Amino acid sequence: MNFTYTILIPIIPFIIFLFIGLMNSKIKPSLAASLGTGGMLISFILSYYTAFLYFFKSVKVDGAYQKIIAFNAEWLHFTDKLHIDMGVLLDPISVMMLIVVSTISLMVHIYSIGYMKGDDGFNRFYSFLSLFSFSMFGLVVATNIFQMYVFWELVGVSSFLLIGYYYQKPSAVAASKKAFIVTRFADMFFLIGILVLSFVTDTFDFITLTDTTGSAITQGGSILFMGMSTMTWALILIFIGGAGKSAMFPVHIWLPDAMEGPTPVSALIHAATMVVAGVYLVARLFPIFEISAPDALMVVAYVGAFSSLFAAIIATTQFDIKRVLAYSTMSQIGYMITALGVSGYGGHEGVGYMASMFHLFTHAMFKALLFLGAGAVIHAVHTNLMTEMGGLRKYLPITHITFLLACLTIAGVPPFSGFFSKDEILVAAYHHDKVIYFIQMFVAGLTAFYMFRLYFRIFWNTEPHYHHTPHEAPFSMTFPLMFLAFAAVFSGFIPFEKLVTSDGLPLDLHTEWEVAIPAISVGLIGIIIAFVFYKKESSIPDKISQNLRFFYRWAFNKFYIDELYMFVTHKIIFNGVSRPIAWFDRHVVDGTMTGIGKATEFTAKSIKGFQSGQVQKYGFVFVSSAILLAIAFIFYWFY
């Protein structure tokens, strides 16, 4: 079966990016929107067609889905084994990601027609959206880890441009720089890990790296450094890069600030696609993690578990609706990372892997819906603060219903999709590590609580005095809400265990009620508490926050991680390290060079008289030199 056409999926948005970018001021916003949305619609159709052919028409080998190189071209050649290619790799997770990226990107393109209407940078915005879509498509279909790294950085550039879209706002500029610097810091470790991995295995190619019957996957295990194998170090370094992109602790500080970008950007980049790149990276290299570096996989599990708990606690205290959703995203990605960490390779041991990809898919739908719903709310009341909202269900009926469906989904209420994907993650944790299982169960309760805290404070509670009557968003904004609501509700019925597994073979799964019933109960308890606290104006939340004053203050201030980073960078690195180095460079290094120059200048001035052109001076020098030579000769001869 010929899949060569799939190269068009990333190429089309790239061409549109170039056209809109170069013709920026020469075309009307309506044309830019039509081109951007139309091009993404073509990529969307091609992605779904590819998924249909791959999952239902392609030939399996021994019952397993195969990895297919649909397109490949050599870019840089180093040795017969070591070269960097650019191509398209199709396998269950890359095809699944094509669906995610194309669906969310298309909905954001449509939504932005209404949300960004009248904005001075409308064309620039659509150009940047196309650049991001191209970058994300190139990342997920990469045939080798270096191609992934190239598009990984392009995704980072796109994120920088879109976070700082409102470049007139100092806060937006600061947020874009923060995101760029923090993720570049993590990407430095990613690059080092790639180089170590390629040194050990002599390849960048994903198929060769993840071939469980090949030699690449077992190499590096006997070479030890500081008590761990070289392969383990390489994969931990690579995971740091993934943790930076997916906003895992402790390199998570950029994600809440990234909410300074337009809300459609938050939905596309910082909820559904770019931030799951770290999860996708671990999944892509999962056979190496599980077979060659189980210690690295343990690091993955505990970083994910801690990040999910850490972010969920902070989300319960925030009042900016987009920041609540940002910390929710961090927590849910922690769930996905944890699921990979507690998974094995193949068979029922691979439930965690399947559950992670399943949750990635369902989360993309309901979290994009939540962000776009938040955008519709902000569009109606012109504020991000839930303290200035209330009673909006009467004014925004479509936004209200779709937002409620998304909240029920993320809370894990059956039969919505979040229940199915989160349940499988809890099952994997239950059978692998009870500590992680209880952490994730507690996080499930917190998730239900803070999401319905958000829901009740926006759509119920006490209605404030609005300066103008809020109204529902236009159809271009409500259509994506309805589409994503449908996906959020029903995507849980997709038989992921038959389609996306660690070894390509289908799994035979059933609901484990000893795990599902406690999870449902915990979620319902969270919803009930939020209902009691926030459906109507109540003094209970204030009393609890006062009783937990110390812990609440720390959680509200994000445990002062940002302040810690500022202290380390400004007080220690800048003042303690950079300033002394700058002083040494300025006074010692530069001073030495300046001294040599001044000494040369002084010497030149002192002897320049010898070249005056006066015969008397030349004669004086000649006679003086002859006398000195004669004295020296006599002294040497007699002594």
XYZ file of C-alpha atoms in Angstrom:
639
model
C 0.000 0.000 0.000
C 1.436 3.355 -1.064
C 1.471 6.064 1.626
C 3.821 8.454 -0.206
C 1.103 11.118 -0.300
C 1.480 11.570 3.475
C 4.397 13.953 2.841
C 1.696 16.446 1.827
C 0.293 16.511 5.372
C 3.174 18.650 6.733
C 4.080 20.300 3.419
C 0.688 21.973 2.868
C 0.739 24.054 6.088
C 4.382 24.940 5.394
C 3.488 26.365 1.970
C 0.597 28.294 3.508
C 2.911 29.650 6.217
C 5.291 30.961 3.554
C 2.535 32.472 1.433
C 0.664 34.238 4.244
C 3.922 35.308 5.880
C 5.392 36.804 2.714
C 2.105 38.353 1.541
C 1.152 39.501 5.043
C -0.007 43.067 4.422
C -1.004 42.456 0.802
C -3.873 40.051 1.428
C -7.137 40.461 3.300
C -7.642 38.738 6.672
C -10.519 36.747 5.187
C -8.165 35.279 2.566
C -5.539 34.440 5.213
C -8.199 32.682 7.303
C -9.551 30.818 4.272
C -6.097 29.667 3.163
C -5.010 28.627 6.647
C -8.241 26.819 7.449
C -8.562 25.301 3.971
C -5.008 23.989 4.019
C -5.516 22.504 7.469
C -8.760 20.907 6.290
C -6.815 19.118 3.535
C -4.230 17.886 6.072
C -7.114 16.849 8.337
C -8.761 14.786 5.579
C -5.451 13.194 4.570
C -4.696 12.328 8.215
C -8.055 10.601 8.706
C -7.696 8.808 5.365
C -4.236 7.633 6.428
C -5.587 6.365 9.755
C -8.367 4.475 7.965
C -5.945 2.826 5.533
C -3.336 2.067 8.181
C -5.584 0.602 10.865
C -8.172 -1.131 8.685
C -6.591 -1.802 5.286
C -2.849 -2.285 5.783
C -1.398 -5.776 5.999
C -0.399 -6.996 9.457
C 2.534 -9.322 10.085
C 1.844 -12.005 12.702
C -1.155 -9.970 13.844
C 0.872 -6.822 14.577
C 0.783 -3.390 12.955
C 4.044 -2.682 11.140
C 6.208 0.413 10.946
C 6.038 1.858 7.412
C 8.509 4.323 5.909
C 6.167 6.271 3.628
C 8.842 8.700 2.459
C 12.565 9.046 3.136
C 15.415 11.197 1.821
C 18.992 11.306 3.104
C 19.966 14.754 4.367
C 23.373 14.450 6.036
C 25.749 11.508 5.558
C 28.411 10.726 8.175
C 29.148 7.003 7.817
C 27.435 4.036 6.211
C 25.533 3.507 9.445
C 25.291 7.053 10.794
C 23.308 9.482 8.679
C 20.407 11.880 9.174
C 17.327 11.429 7.009
C 14.118 13.377 6.552
C 11.047 11.251 6.066
C 7.639 10.015 7.194
C 7.300 7.071 9.572
C 3.852 5.566 10.023
C 3.093 3.363 12.997
C 0.207 3.274 15.493
C 1.367 6.220 17.614
C 2.400 8.487 14.727
C -0.889 7.860 12.905
C -2.773 8.520 16.153
C -0.863 11.787 16.590
C -1.703 12.846 13.030
C -5.370 12.593 14.039
C -4.792 14.599 17.229
C -2.740 17.383 15.632
C -4.925 17.788 12.543
C -8.193 17.719 14.522
C -7.176 20.236 17.179
C -5.400 22.463 14.678
C -8.409 22.568 12.345
C -10.773 23.399 15.212
C -8.433 26.172 16.389
C -8.190 27.591 12.861
C -12.000 27.734 12.640
C -12.390 29.100 16.185
C -9.815 31.839 15.580
C -11.872 33.302 12.720
C -14.265 34.644 15.336
C -11.924 35.020 18.299
C -9.230 36.999 16.473
C -11.619 39.012 14.268
C -10.489 42.616 13.943
C -7.036 41.971 15.415
C -4.269 43.991 13.765
C -2.018 40.941 13.453
C -4.690 38.580 12.109
C -2.639 37.467 9.066
C 0.498 37.078 11.151
C -1.446 34.909 13.594
C -2.616 32.521 10.867
C 0.879 32.367 9.428
C 2.249 31.339 12.821
C -0.520 28.741 13.267
C 0.477 27.140 9.955
C 4.150 27.157 10.961
C 3.308 25.387 14.202
C 1.149 22.796 12.438
C 3.961 22.075 9.977
C 6.457 21.720 12.828
C 4.228 19.426 14.869
C 3.425 17.203 11.891
C 7.150 16.949 11.102
C 7.873 15.976 14.697
C 5.336 13.168 14.957
C 6.199 11.489 11.622
C 9.987 11.726 12.098
C 11.853 8.626 10.971
C 14.829 9.311 13.228
C 15.571 11.068 16.480
C 17.588 13.869 14.874
C 14.732 14.776 12.540
C 12.529 14.831 15.623
C 15.009 17.187 17.299
C 14.992 19.575 14.324
C 11.193 19.832 14.369
C 11.251 19.834 18.167
C 13.136 23.129 17.998
C 10.828 24.469 15.285
C 7.885 23.736 17.560
C 9.686 25.721 20.268
C 10.149 28.665 17.904
C 6.464 28.536 16.960
C 5.498 28.497 20.623
C 7.763 31.501 21.279
C 6.163 33.464 18.441
C 2.599 32.670 19.492
C 3.063 33.207 23.245
C 4.587 36.597 22.457
C 1.961 37.379 19.820
C 0.832 40.446 21.791
C 4.355 41.838 21.721
C 3.151 45.256 22.900
C 2.476 43.692 26.326
C 5.622 43.350 28.493
C 4.079 40.346 30.257
C 3.618 38.508 26.933
C 7.199 39.242 25.871
C 8.502 38.067 29.261
C 6.399 34.889 29.054
C 7.621 34.039 25.551
C 11.243 34.529 26.588
C 10.711 32.444 29.714
C 9.196 29.576 27.727
C 11.964 29.743 25.143
C 14.822 29.834 27.659
C 13.481 27.122 29.980
C 12.690 24.704 27.162
C 16.020 25.430 25.451
C 17.778 24.606 28.725
C 16.003 21.234 28.810
C 16.675 20.716 25.080
C 20.409 21.017 25.750
C 20.179 17.774 27.743
C 18.030 16.263 24.992
C 20.751 16.968 22.418
C 23.476 15.523 24.663
C 21.320 12.437 25.156
C 20.883 12.055 21.386
C 24.647 12.236 20.863
C 25.316 9.671 23.602
C 22.604 7.378 22.240
C 23.939 7.607 18.683
C 27.498 7.009 19.929
C 26.379 3.824 21.687
C 24.108 2.484 18.932
C 25.660 3.945 15.730
C 22.246 5.057 14.495
C 19.613 7.773 14.721
C 16.928 5.634 13.045
C 13.832 4.868 15.151
C 13.114 1.497 13.562
C 16.669 0.294 14.227
C 16.730 1.780 17.737
C 13.470 0.143 18.798
C 13.954 -3.213 17.100
C 13.729 -5.636 20.036
C 15.541 -8.340 18.052
C 18.412 -6.074 16.963
C 21.735 -5.287 18.602
C 21.201 -1.525 18.990
C 18.731 -1.963 21.831
C 21.170 -3.945 23.977
C 24.306 -1.885 23.337
C 25.628 0.420 26.021
C 24.390 -1.759 28.862
C 27.883 -2.910 29.807
C 29.468 0.567 29.754
C 29.013 2.073 33.198
C 29.271 5.672 34.347
C 28.676 6.623 37.982
C 26.952 3.319 38.648
C 24.520 3.403 35.711
C 24.787 2.183 32.149
C 25.508 4.592 29.317
C 22.114 3.765 27.812
C 20.385 4.712 31.066
C 22.190 8.061 31.159
C 21.358 8.731 27.515
C 17.659 8.063 28.055
C 17.481 10.134 31.251
C 19.062 13.050 29.380
C 16.592 12.603 26.535
C 13.735 12.479 29.043
C 14.844 15.819 30.517
C 14.221 17.327 27.089
C 10.794 15.706 27.020
C 10.060 16.913 30.552
C 10.876 20.474 29.514
C 8.534 20.381 26.541
C 5.780 18.688 28.553
C 6.201 21.038 31.543
C 7.116 18.375 34.091
C 8.584 19.326 37.456
C 11.031 21.035 37.890
C 11.106 22.549 34.370
C 7.395 23.376 34.399
C 7.550 27.072 35.278
C 7.051 28.315 31.711
C 3.597 26.770 31.125
C 1.386 28.970 33.379
C 3.037 32.115 32.004
C 2.434 30.862 28.452
C -1.238 31.679 29.009
C -0.296 35.239 27.983
C -0.759 34.111 24.383
C -4.189 34.193 22.688
C -6.552 31.533 24.064
C -6.681 29.535 20.774
C -2.895 29.204 21.087
C -3.319 27.846 24.609
C -5.770 25.266 23.271
C -3.597 24.186 20.358
C -0.061 24.315 21.733
C -0.250 24.323 25.503
C -3.087 21.855 26.016
C -3.366 19.310 23.239
C -0.316 19.028 20.977
C 3.096 20.531 21.783
C 2.985 19.799 25.500
C 2.415 16.101 24.858
C 5.573 15.927 22.722
C 7.503 14.699 25.771
C 4.995 11.881 26.248
C 5.277 11.024 22.564
C 9.077 11.022 22.793
C 9.102 8.475 25.636
C 6.507 6.369 23.815
C 8.568 6.460 20.615
C 11.655 5.163 22.471
C 9.694 2.980 24.878
C 11.240 -0.401 23.898
C 14.707 0.970 24.731
C 13.468 2.427 28.023
C 11.810 -0.810 29.106
C 14.386 -3.327 27.863
C 17.695 -1.456 28.134
C 17.133 1.124 30.873
C 14.482 0.183 33.462
C 16.097 2.631 35.909
C 15.357 5.466 33.495
C 11.763 4.243 33.245
C 11.496 4.397 37.041
C 12.626 8.044 36.885
C 9.915 8.665 34.286
C 7.249 7.128 36.535
C 8.076 9.100 39.664
C 8.623 12.422 37.879
C 5.210 12.006 36.246
C 3.495 11.025 39.509
C 4.980 13.909 41.476
C 4.260 16.423 38.706
C 0.607 15.372 38.510
C 0.138 15.768 42.274
C 2.117 19.009 42.491
C 0.160 20.687 39.686
C -3.228 19.463 40.921
C -2.639 20.983 44.363
C -1.710 24.349 42.827
C -4.734 24.257 40.485
C -7.109 24.120 43.484
C -5.953 27.599 44.608
C -5.760 29.603 41.357
C -8.353 32.183 40.210
C -7.246 32.871 36.624
C -9.285 30.361 34.627
C -6.556 29.811 32.038
C -3.944 29.169 34.729
C -6.211 26.609 36.375
C -6.393 24.838 33.015
C -2.619 25.199 32.564
C -1.904 23.420 35.846
C -4.583 20.890 34.988
C -2.721 20.197 31.748
C 0.522 19.692 33.641
C -1.248 17.281 36.000
C -2.867 15.273 33.207
C 0.401 15.019 31.284
C 1.916 13.736 34.520
C -0.731 11.010 34.353
C 0.404 10.049 30.839
C 4.083 10.079 31.799
C 3.338 7.952 34.866
C 1.444 5.430 32.753
C 4.499 4.939 30.541
C 6.715 4.609 33.610
C 4.620 1.801 35.107
C 4.273 -0.085 31.830
C 6.071 -3.089 30.444
C 6.667 -4.069 26.839
C 4.215 -6.381 25.110
C 1.174 -8.287 26.303
C -0.778 -7.213 29.375
C 2.408 -5.722 30.786
C 1.923 -3.014 28.183
C -1.411 -1.740 29.532
C 0.275 1.434 30.813
C 1.661 2.240 27.359
C -1.733 1.828 25.722
C -3.429 3.797 28.512
C -0.947 6.656 28.148
C -1.625 6.991 24.417
C -5.370 6.584 25.027
C -5.348 9.378 27.613
C -3.216 11.533 25.326
C -5.940 11.210 22.690
C -8.948 11.817 24.944
C -7.177 14.596 26.856
C -6.461 16.430 23.597
C -10.185 16.568 22.887
C -11.519 17.593 26.282
C -8.673 19.928 27.239
C -8.823 21.777 23.905
C -12.573 22.041 24.525
C -11.960 23.474 27.997
C -9.522 26.084 26.715
C -11.740 27.098 23.815
C -14.689 27.245 26.218
C -12.626 29.464 28.502
C -11.889 31.634 25.466
C -15.624 31.976 24.777
C -16.153 33.011 28.413
C -13.331 35.562 28.256
C -14.709 36.802 24.935
C -18.049 37.429 26.682
C -16.932 39.056 29.957
C -13.439 40.393 29.086
C -11.700 39.010 32.170
C -9.777 35.871 33.114
C -10.659 35.957 36.825
C -13.338 33.568 38.020
C -13.975 35.929 40.959
C -15.501 38.354 38.433
C -17.739 35.701 36.875
C -20.899 33.836 37.815
C -24.303 32.906 36.468
C -23.073 32.721 32.879
C -25.104 29.608 32.070
C -28.040 31.915 31.248
C -26.045 33.931 28.723
C -23.783 31.271 27.169
C -25.908 28.104 26.814
C -23.719 26.311 24.251
C -20.499 27.176 26.050
C -22.087 26.096 29.344
C -23.192 22.658 28.136
C -19.961 21.875 26.285
C -17.840 23.081 29.234
C -19.870 20.894 31.603
C -19.337 17.866 29.357
C -15.593 18.536 29.343
C -15.556 18.829 33.154
C -17.423 15.523 33.524
C -14.957 13.936 31.111
C -11.800 15.098 32.870
C -13.333 14.118 36.231
C -13.515 10.522 35.004
C -17.304 10.177 35.187
C -18.570 7.244 33.087
C -19.424 6.857 30.267
C -17.362 9.870 29.136
C -13.981 9.231 27.499
C -11.850 10.400 30.427
C -13.214 7.561 32.537
C -11.951 4.871 30.166
C -8.460 6.267 29.582
C -7.828 7.310 33.203
C -9.158 3.976 34.483
C -6.593 2.044 32.438
C -3.798 4.251 33.818
C -4.949 3.495 37.376
C -5.126 -0.230 36.535
C -1.533 -0.169 35.274
C -0.373 1.697 38.405
C -2.354 -0.638 40.684
C -0.559 -3.704 39.321
C 2.882 -2.086 39.234
C 3.393 0.332 42.134
C 0.849 0.870 44.905
C 2.431 4.164 46.017
C 1.977 5.653 42.555
C -1.525 4.183 42.402
C -2.653 5.946 45.599
C -1.015 9.213 44.465
C -2.877 9.077 41.173
C -6.130 8.145 42.876
C -5.818 11.227 45.111
C -5.013 13.342 42.048
C -8.201 12.045 40.406
C -10.200 13.449 43.334
C -8.360 16.777 43.200
C -8.972 16.976 39.450
C -12.719 16.569 39.863
C -12.716 19.157 42.660
C -10.770 21.940 40.942
C -12.537 21.473 37.600
C -15.991 21.763 39.168
C -14.750 24.607 41.342
C -14.008 26.314 38.026
C -17.331 25.261 36.483
C -19.536 26.402 39.373
C -17.749 29.725 39.825
C -18.108 30.551 36.120
C -21.608 29.327 35.362
C -23.396 29.295 38.748
C -22.439 31.019 42.022
C -23.414 34.660 42.505
C -23.794 36.703 39.357
C -21.677 39.886 39.518
C -22.668 43.183 37.947
C -21.518 42.940 34.334
C -20.741 46.203 32.551
C -22.574 44.833 29.530
C -24.837 41.841 28.960
C -22.700 38.781 28.077
C -23.676 36.953 24.911
C -22.867 33.647 23.242
C -19.896 33.488 20.877
C -20.440 33.411 17.075
C -20.908 30.121 15.227
C -17.254 30.026 14.130
C -16.415 29.684 17.841
C -19.298 27.481 18.996
C -18.948 24.923 16.179
C -15.482 23.778 17.415
C -16.920 23.579 20.934
C -19.707 21.259 19.783
C -17.367 19.163 17.629
C -14.855 18.710 20.446
C -17.637 18.016 22.946
C -18.801 15.149 20.733
C -15.225 13.849 20.533
C -14.702 14.218 24.297
C -17.869 12.288 25.076
C -17.514 9.429 22.604
C -13.759 8.973 21.950
C -13.604 6.653 24.958
C -15.371 4.014 22.901
C -12.507 3.817 20.401
C -10.931 0.343 20.866
C -7.438 1.665 21.590
C -6.351 -1.690 23.044
C -6.774 -3.122 19.559
C -5.069 -0.259 17.717
C -2.275 1.353 19.754
C -0.136 -0.975 21.866
C 3.548 -1.227 22.723
C 4.235 -4.183 20.422
C 1.495 -3.617 17.822
C -0.495 -6.638 18.986
C -4.064 -6.227 20.276
C -4.824 -6.519 23.983
C -7.805 -8.277 25.546
C -8.929 -5.919 28.322
C -11.960 -5.602 30.559
C -13.000 -3.117 33.221
C -11.438 -3.962 36.597
C -14.153 -2.761 38.940
C -11.982 -3.040 42.043
C -10.057 -0.099 40.542
C -12.865 1.629 38.625
C -15.376 1.894 41.500
C -12.966 3.644 43.917
C -11.864 5.982 41.094
C -15.480 6.893 40.257
C -16.227 7.379 43.951
C -13.241 9.659 44.484
C -14.238 11.736 41.460
C -17.838 12.061 42.653
C -16.639 13.106 46.116
C -14.552 15.856 44.499
C -17.573 17.046 42.503
C -19.837 17.019 45.578
C -17.340 19.057 47.626
C -17.050 21.600 44.802
C -20.869 21.713 44.587
C -21.211 22.463 48.304
C -18.402 25.047 48.287
C -19.047 26.931 45.062
C -22.514 26.420 43.548
C -23.703 29.259 45.769
C -21.770 31.939 47.582
C -20.292 30.318 50.708
C -17.878 31.187 53.486
C -16.602 27.605 53.757
C -13.711 27.980 51.242
C -12.428 31.098 53.034
C -12.572 29.383 56.418
C -10.673 26.362 55.108
C -8.030 28.534 53.438
C -7.586 30.423 56.729
C -7.241 27.194 58.696
C -4.692 25.933 56.163
C -3.116 29.380 55.948
C 0.534 28.304 55.643
C -0.038 25.471 53.153
C -2.650 27.455 51.202
C -0.288 30.423 50.831
C 2.465 28.151 49.540
C 0.122 26.437 47.073
C -1.346 29.752 45.908
C 2.180 31.061 45.278
C 3.065 27.881 43.351
C 5.356 26.732 46.178
C 7.655 29.633 45.319
C 9.422 27.645 42.601
C 9.610 30.734 40.370
C 11.143 32.717 43.228
C 13.629 29.917 43.830
C 14.667 30.017 40.178
C 15.026 33.810 40.356
C 17.163 33.486 43.489
C 19.402 30.839 41.925
C 19.797 32.710 38.638
C 20.133 36.272 39.957
C 21.774 35.835 43.356
C 23.927 32.776 42.748
C 24.586 32.487 39.017
C 24.526 36.177 38.020
C 25.990 37.725 41.197
C 28.027 34.809 42.547
C 29.374 33.373 39.295
C 28.772 35.675 36.332
C 29.866 38.943 38.001
C 33.260 37.583 39.232
C 33.862 36.047 35.811
C 32.928 39.345 34.150
C 35.300 41.217 36.532
C 38.132 38.759 35.765
C 37.461 39.068 32.036
C 37.329 42.854 32.159
C 40.269 43.522 34.512
C 42.590 40.531 34.067
C 42.038 39.265 30.524
C 41.209 42.631 28.968
C 43.676 44.382 31.306
C 46.511 42.108 30.199
C 45.775 42.709 26.557
C 45.473 46.454 27.172
C 48.761 46.445 29.122
C 50.590 44.676 26.297
C 49.215 47.229 23.856
C 50.243 50.182 26.032
C 53.723 48.707 26.617
C 54.168 48.291 22.872
C 52.975 51.833 22.294
C 55.374 53.206 24.960
C 58.317 51.276 23.499
C 57.490 52.497 20.015
C 57.333 56.110 21.173
C 60.646 55.715 23.020
C 62.624 54.408 20.068
C 60.931 56.215 17.202
C 63.604 58.958 17.447
C 66.187 56.491 16.069
C 64.404 56.730 12.725
C 64.451 60.567 12.571
C 66.607 60.826 9.395
C 69.322 62.914 11.130
C 72.886 61.717 10.259
C 74.239 62.902 13.636
C 71.871 60.566 15.535
C 72.672 57.631 13.246
C 76.402 58.288 13.811
C 75.895 58.500 17.539
C 74.067 55.174 17.583
C 76.698 53.553 15.364
C 79.656 54.746 17.483
C 77.884 53.923 20.770
C 77.075 50.426 19.578
C 80.667 49.857 18.366
C 82.055 50.962 21.746
C 79.641 48.677 23.627
C 80.580 45.722 21.405
C 84.278 46.423 21.944
C 83.819 46.540 25.727
C 81.863 43.331 25.641
C 84.538 41.640 23.514
C 87.351 42.732 25.850
C 85.383 41.617 28.891
C 84.708 38.215 27.332
C 88.360 37.789 26.155
C 90.060 38.576 29.458
C 87.512 37.236 31.926
